PDB file of C-alpha atoms in Angstrom:
ATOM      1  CA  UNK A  17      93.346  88.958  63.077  1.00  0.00           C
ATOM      2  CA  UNK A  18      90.413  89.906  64.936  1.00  0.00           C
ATOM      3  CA  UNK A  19      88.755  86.294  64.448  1.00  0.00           C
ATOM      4  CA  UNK A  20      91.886  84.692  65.138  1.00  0.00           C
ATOM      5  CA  UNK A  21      91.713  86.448  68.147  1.00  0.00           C
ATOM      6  CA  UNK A  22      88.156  85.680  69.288  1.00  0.00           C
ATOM      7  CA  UNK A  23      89.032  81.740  68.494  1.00  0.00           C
ATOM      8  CA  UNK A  24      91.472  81.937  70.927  1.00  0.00           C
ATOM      9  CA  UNK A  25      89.842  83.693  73.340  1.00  0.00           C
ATOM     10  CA  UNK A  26      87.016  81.137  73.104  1.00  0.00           C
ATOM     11  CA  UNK A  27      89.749  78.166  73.620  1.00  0.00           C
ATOM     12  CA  UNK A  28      91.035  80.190  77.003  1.00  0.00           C
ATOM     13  CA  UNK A  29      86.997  80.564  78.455  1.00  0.00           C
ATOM     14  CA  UNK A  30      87.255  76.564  77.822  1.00  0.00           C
ATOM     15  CA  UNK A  31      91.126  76.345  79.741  1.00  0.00           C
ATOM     16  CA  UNK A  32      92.133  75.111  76.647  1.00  0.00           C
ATOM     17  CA  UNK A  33      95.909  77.230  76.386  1.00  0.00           C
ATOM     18  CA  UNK A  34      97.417  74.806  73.938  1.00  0.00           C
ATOM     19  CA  UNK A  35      94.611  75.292  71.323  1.00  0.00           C
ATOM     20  CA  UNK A  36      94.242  79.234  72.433  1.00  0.00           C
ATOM     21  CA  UNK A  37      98.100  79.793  71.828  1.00  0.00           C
ATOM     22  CA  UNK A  38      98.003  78.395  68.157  1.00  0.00           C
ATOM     23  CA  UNK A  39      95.627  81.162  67.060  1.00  0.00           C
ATOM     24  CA  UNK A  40      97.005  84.087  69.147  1.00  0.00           C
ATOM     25  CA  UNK A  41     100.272  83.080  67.360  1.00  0.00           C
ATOM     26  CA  UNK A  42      98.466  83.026  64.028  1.00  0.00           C
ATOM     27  CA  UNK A  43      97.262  86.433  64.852  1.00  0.00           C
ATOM     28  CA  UNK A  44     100.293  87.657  66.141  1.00  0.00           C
ATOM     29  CA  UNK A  45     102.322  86.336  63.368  1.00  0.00           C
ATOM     30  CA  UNK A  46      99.242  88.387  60.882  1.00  0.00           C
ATOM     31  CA  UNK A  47      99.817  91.700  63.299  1.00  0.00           C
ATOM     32  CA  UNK A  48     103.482  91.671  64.280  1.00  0.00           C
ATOM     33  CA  UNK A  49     102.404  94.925  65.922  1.00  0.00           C
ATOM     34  CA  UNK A  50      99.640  94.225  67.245  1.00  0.00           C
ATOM     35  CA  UNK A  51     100.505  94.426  71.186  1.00  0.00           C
ATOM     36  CA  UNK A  52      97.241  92.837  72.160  1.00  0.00           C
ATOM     37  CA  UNK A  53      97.906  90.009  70.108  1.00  0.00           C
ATOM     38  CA  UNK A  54     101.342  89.296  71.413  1.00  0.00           C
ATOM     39  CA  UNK A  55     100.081  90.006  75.061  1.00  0.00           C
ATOM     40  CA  UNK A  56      96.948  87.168  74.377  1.00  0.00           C
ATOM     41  CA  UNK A  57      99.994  84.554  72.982  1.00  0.00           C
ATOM     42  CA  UNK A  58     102.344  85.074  75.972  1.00  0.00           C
ATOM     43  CA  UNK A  59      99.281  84.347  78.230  1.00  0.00           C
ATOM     44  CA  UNK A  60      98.390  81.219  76.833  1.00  0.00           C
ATOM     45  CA  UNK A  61     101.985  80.393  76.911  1.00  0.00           C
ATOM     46  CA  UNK A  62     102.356  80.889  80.507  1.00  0.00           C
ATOM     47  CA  UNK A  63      99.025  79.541  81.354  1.00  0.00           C
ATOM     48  CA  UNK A  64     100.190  76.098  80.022  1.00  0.00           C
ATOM     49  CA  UNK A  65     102.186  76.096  83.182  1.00  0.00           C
ATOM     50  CA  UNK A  66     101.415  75.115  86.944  1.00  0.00           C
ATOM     51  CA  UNK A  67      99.433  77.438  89.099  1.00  0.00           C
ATOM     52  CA  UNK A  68     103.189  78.444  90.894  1.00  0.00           C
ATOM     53  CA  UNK A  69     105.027  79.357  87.659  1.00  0.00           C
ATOM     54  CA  UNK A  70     101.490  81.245  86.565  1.00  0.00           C
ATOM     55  CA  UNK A  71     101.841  83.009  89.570  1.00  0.00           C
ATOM     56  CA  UNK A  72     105.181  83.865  89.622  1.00  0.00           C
ATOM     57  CA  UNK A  73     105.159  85.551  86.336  1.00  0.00           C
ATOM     58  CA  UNK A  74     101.732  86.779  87.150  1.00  0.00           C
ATOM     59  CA  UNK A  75     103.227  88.597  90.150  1.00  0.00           C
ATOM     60  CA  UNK A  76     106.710  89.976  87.815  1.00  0.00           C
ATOM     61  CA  UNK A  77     104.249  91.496  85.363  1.00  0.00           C
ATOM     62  CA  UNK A  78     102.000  93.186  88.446  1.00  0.00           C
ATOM     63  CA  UNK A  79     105.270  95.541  89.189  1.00  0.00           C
ATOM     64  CA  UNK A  80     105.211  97.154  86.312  1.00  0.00           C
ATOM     65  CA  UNK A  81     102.709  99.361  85.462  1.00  0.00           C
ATOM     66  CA  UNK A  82     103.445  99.032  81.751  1.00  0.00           C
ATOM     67  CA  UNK A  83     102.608  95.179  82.131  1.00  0.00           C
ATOM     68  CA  UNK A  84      99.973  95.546  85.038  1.00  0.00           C
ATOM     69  CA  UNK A  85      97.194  94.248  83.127  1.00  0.00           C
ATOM     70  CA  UNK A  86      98.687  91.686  81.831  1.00  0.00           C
ATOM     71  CA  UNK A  87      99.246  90.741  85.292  1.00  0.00           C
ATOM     72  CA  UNK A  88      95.947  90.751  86.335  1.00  0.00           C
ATOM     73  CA  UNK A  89      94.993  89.191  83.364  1.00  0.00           C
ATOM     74  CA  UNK A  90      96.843  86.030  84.330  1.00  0.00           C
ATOM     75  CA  UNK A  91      95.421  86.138  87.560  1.00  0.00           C
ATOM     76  CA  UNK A  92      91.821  86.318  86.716  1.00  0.00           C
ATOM     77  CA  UNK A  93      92.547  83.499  84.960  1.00  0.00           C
ATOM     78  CA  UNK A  94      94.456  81.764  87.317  1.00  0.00           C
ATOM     79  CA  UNK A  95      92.059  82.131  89.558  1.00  0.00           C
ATOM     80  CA  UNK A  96      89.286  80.373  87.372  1.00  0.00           C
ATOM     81  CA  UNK A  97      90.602  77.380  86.796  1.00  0.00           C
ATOM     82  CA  UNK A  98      92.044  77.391  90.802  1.00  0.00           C
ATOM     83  CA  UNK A  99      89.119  79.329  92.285  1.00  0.00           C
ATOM     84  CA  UNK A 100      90.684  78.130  95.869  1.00  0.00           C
ATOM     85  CA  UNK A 101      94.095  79.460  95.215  1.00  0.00           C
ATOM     86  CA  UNK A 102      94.323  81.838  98.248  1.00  0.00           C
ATOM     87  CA  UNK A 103      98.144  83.416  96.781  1.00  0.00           C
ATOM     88  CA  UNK A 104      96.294  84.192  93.793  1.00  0.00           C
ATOM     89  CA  UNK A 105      93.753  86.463  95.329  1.00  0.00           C
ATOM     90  CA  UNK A 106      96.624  87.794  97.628  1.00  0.00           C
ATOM     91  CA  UNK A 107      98.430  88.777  94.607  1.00  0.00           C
ATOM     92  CA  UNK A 108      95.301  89.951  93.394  1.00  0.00           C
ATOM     93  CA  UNK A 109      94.606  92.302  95.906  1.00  0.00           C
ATOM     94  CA  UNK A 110      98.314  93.667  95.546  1.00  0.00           C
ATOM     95  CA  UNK A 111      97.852  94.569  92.014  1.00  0.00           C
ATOM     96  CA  UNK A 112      94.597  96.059  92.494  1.00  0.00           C
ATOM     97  CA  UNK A 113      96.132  98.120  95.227  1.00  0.00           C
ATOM     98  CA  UNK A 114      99.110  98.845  92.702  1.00  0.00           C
ATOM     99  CA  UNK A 115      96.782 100.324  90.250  1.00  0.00           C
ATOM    100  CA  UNK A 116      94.368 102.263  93.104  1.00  0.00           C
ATOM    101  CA  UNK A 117      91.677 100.388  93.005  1.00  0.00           C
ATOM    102  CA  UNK A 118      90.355 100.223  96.855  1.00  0.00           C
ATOM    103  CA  UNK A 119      87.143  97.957  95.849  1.00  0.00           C
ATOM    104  CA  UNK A 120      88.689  95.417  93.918  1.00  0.00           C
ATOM    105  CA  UNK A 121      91.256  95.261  97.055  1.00  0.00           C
ATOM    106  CA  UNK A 122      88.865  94.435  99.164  1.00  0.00           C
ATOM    107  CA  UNK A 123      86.909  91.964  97.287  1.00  0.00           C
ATOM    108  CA  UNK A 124      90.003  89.883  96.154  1.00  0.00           C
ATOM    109  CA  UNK A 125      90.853  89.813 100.127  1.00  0.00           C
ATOM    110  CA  UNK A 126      87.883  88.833 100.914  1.00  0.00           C
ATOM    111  CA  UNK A 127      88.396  85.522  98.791  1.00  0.00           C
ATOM    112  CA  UNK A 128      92.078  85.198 100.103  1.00  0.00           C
ATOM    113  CA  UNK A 129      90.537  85.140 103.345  1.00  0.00           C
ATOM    114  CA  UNK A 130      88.048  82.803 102.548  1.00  0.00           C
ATOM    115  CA  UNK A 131      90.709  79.892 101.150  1.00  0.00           C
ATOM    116  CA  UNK A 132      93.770  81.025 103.079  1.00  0.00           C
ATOM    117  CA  UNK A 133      95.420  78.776 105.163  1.00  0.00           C
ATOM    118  CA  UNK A 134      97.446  79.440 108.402  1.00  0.00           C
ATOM    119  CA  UNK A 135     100.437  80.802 106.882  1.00  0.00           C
ATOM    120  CA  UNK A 136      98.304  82.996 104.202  1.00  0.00           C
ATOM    121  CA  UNK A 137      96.199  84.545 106.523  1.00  0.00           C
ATOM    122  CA  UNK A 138      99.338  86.476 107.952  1.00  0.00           C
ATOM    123  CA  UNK A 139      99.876  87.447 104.532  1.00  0.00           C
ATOM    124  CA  UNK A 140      96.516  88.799 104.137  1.00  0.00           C
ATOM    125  CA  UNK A 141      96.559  91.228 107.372  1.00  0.00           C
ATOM    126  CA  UNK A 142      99.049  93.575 106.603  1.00  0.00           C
ATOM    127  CA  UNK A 143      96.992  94.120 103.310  1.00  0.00           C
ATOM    128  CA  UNK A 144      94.067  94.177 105.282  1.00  0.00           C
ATOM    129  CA  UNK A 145      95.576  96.786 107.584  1.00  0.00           C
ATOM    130  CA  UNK A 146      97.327  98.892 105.076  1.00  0.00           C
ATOM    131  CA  UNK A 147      93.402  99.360 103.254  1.00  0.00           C
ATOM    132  CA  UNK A 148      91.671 100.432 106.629  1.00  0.00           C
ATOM    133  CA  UNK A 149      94.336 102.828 107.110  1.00  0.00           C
ATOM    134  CA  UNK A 150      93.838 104.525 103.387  1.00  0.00           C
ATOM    135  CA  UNK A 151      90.151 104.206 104.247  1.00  0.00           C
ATOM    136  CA  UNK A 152      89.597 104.469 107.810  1.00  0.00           C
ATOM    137  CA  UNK A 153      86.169 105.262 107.474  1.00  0.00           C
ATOM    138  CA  UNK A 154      85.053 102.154 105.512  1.00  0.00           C
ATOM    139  CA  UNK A 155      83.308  99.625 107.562  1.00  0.00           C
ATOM    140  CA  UNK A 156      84.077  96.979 105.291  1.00  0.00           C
ATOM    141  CA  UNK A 157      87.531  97.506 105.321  1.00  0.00           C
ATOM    142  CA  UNK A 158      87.586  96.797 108.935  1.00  0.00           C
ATOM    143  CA  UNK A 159      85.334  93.954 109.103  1.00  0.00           C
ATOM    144  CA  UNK A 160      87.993  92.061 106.488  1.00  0.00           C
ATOM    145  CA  UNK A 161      90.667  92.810 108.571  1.00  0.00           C
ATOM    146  CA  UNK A 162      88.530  91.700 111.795  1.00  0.00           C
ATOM    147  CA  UNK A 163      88.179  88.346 109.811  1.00  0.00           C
ATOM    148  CA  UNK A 164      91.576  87.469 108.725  1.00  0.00           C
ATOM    149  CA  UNK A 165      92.505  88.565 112.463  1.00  0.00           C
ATOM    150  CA  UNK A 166      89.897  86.503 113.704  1.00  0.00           C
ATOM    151  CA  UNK A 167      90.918  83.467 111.432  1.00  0.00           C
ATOM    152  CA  UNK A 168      94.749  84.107 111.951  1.00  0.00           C
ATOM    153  CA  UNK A 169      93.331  83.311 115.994  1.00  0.00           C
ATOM    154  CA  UNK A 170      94.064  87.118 117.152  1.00  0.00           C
ATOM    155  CA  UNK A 171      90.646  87.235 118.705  1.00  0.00           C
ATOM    156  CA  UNK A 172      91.382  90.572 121.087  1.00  0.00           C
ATOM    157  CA  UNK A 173      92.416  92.512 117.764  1.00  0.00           C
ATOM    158  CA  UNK A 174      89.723  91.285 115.941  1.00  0.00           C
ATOM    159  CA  UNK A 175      86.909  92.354 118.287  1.00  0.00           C
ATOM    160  CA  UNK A 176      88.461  96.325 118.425  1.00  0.00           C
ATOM    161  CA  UNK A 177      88.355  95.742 114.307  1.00  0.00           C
ATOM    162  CA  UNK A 178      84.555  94.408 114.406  1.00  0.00           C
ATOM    163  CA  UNK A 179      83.956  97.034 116.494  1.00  0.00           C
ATOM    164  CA  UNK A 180      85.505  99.490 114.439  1.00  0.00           C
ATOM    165  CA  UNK A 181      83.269  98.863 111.584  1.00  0.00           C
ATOM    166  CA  UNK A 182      80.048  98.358 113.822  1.00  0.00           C
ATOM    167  CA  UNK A 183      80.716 102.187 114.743  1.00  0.00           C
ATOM    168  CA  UNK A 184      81.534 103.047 111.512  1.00  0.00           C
ATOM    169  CA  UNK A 185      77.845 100.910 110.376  1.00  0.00           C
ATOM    170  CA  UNK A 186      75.542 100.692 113.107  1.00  0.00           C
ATOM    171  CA  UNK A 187      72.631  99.618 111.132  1.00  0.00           C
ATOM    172  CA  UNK A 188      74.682  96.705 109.289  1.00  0.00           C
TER     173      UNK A 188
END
């Protein structure tokens, strides 16, 4: 089972679901009871689909915290084989926020930020806002949401957020 399951994670590093579902369903089908087997299968499964349907099921399994992983699993993925898919590291950032992780929030809003268009943006600075308040004394945290203000064209609010984290930092 374990080999089975290494094949088919070596067919997912190469995007190749098809391939990478036949041997987590061989493995599965070895280990009806092995969760992490049936979790790998219903991945490939779903990853055989667009980047929307990923994403969609990607975001249904990030509300639960039972499925959580598998959620972010899916997105991780998603994310390399679409590395400019700005909803992906939006709904990135919302998982890692779900599960407390104030780092990996940040970092997946930086990318969001990076690819997001005019309409994502405004989806990224409520996130952006809701970290510096948990962590008002982060610089970082207000220098993202300076720059998704700043590229959303809120210039005044963006300057009292740079400045924010240049008092927070003064030597960065």
């Amino acid at each position: 089972v374990t080999a089975l399951r290494f094949i088919g994670h070596s067919y997912m590093l190469e995007r190749n679901y098809k391939d990478a579902e036949q041997y987590y369903a061989r493995a599965s089908a070895l280990a009806p009871a092995d969760a992490r087997a049936r979790s790998d299968l219903v991945g490939a499964r779903v990853l055989q689909q667009d980047d929307a349907a990923v994403l969609v099921e990607a975001r249904r399994r990030l509300k639960s915290p039972t499925h959580r992983s598998e959620g972010l699993s899916l997105i991780f993925r998603l994310t390399d084989r679409s590395p400019g898919n700005a909803d992906a590291y939006i709904a990135l950032a919302d998982g890692f926020a779900a599960a407390g992780k104030p780092k990996q929030v940040s970092d997946a809003l930086q990318q969001a930020i990076r690819f997001a268009d005019r309409q994502q943006i405004n989806e990224v600075i409520p996130r952006a806002r809701r970290l510096a308040g948990k962590h008002p004394q982060v610089a970082l945290v207000h220098s993202i949401l300076g720059r998704s203000l700043s590229k959303a064209g809120r210039f005044a609010d963006a300057i009292d957020s740079f400045k924010t984290a240049a008092d927070l930092a003064p030597n960065d």
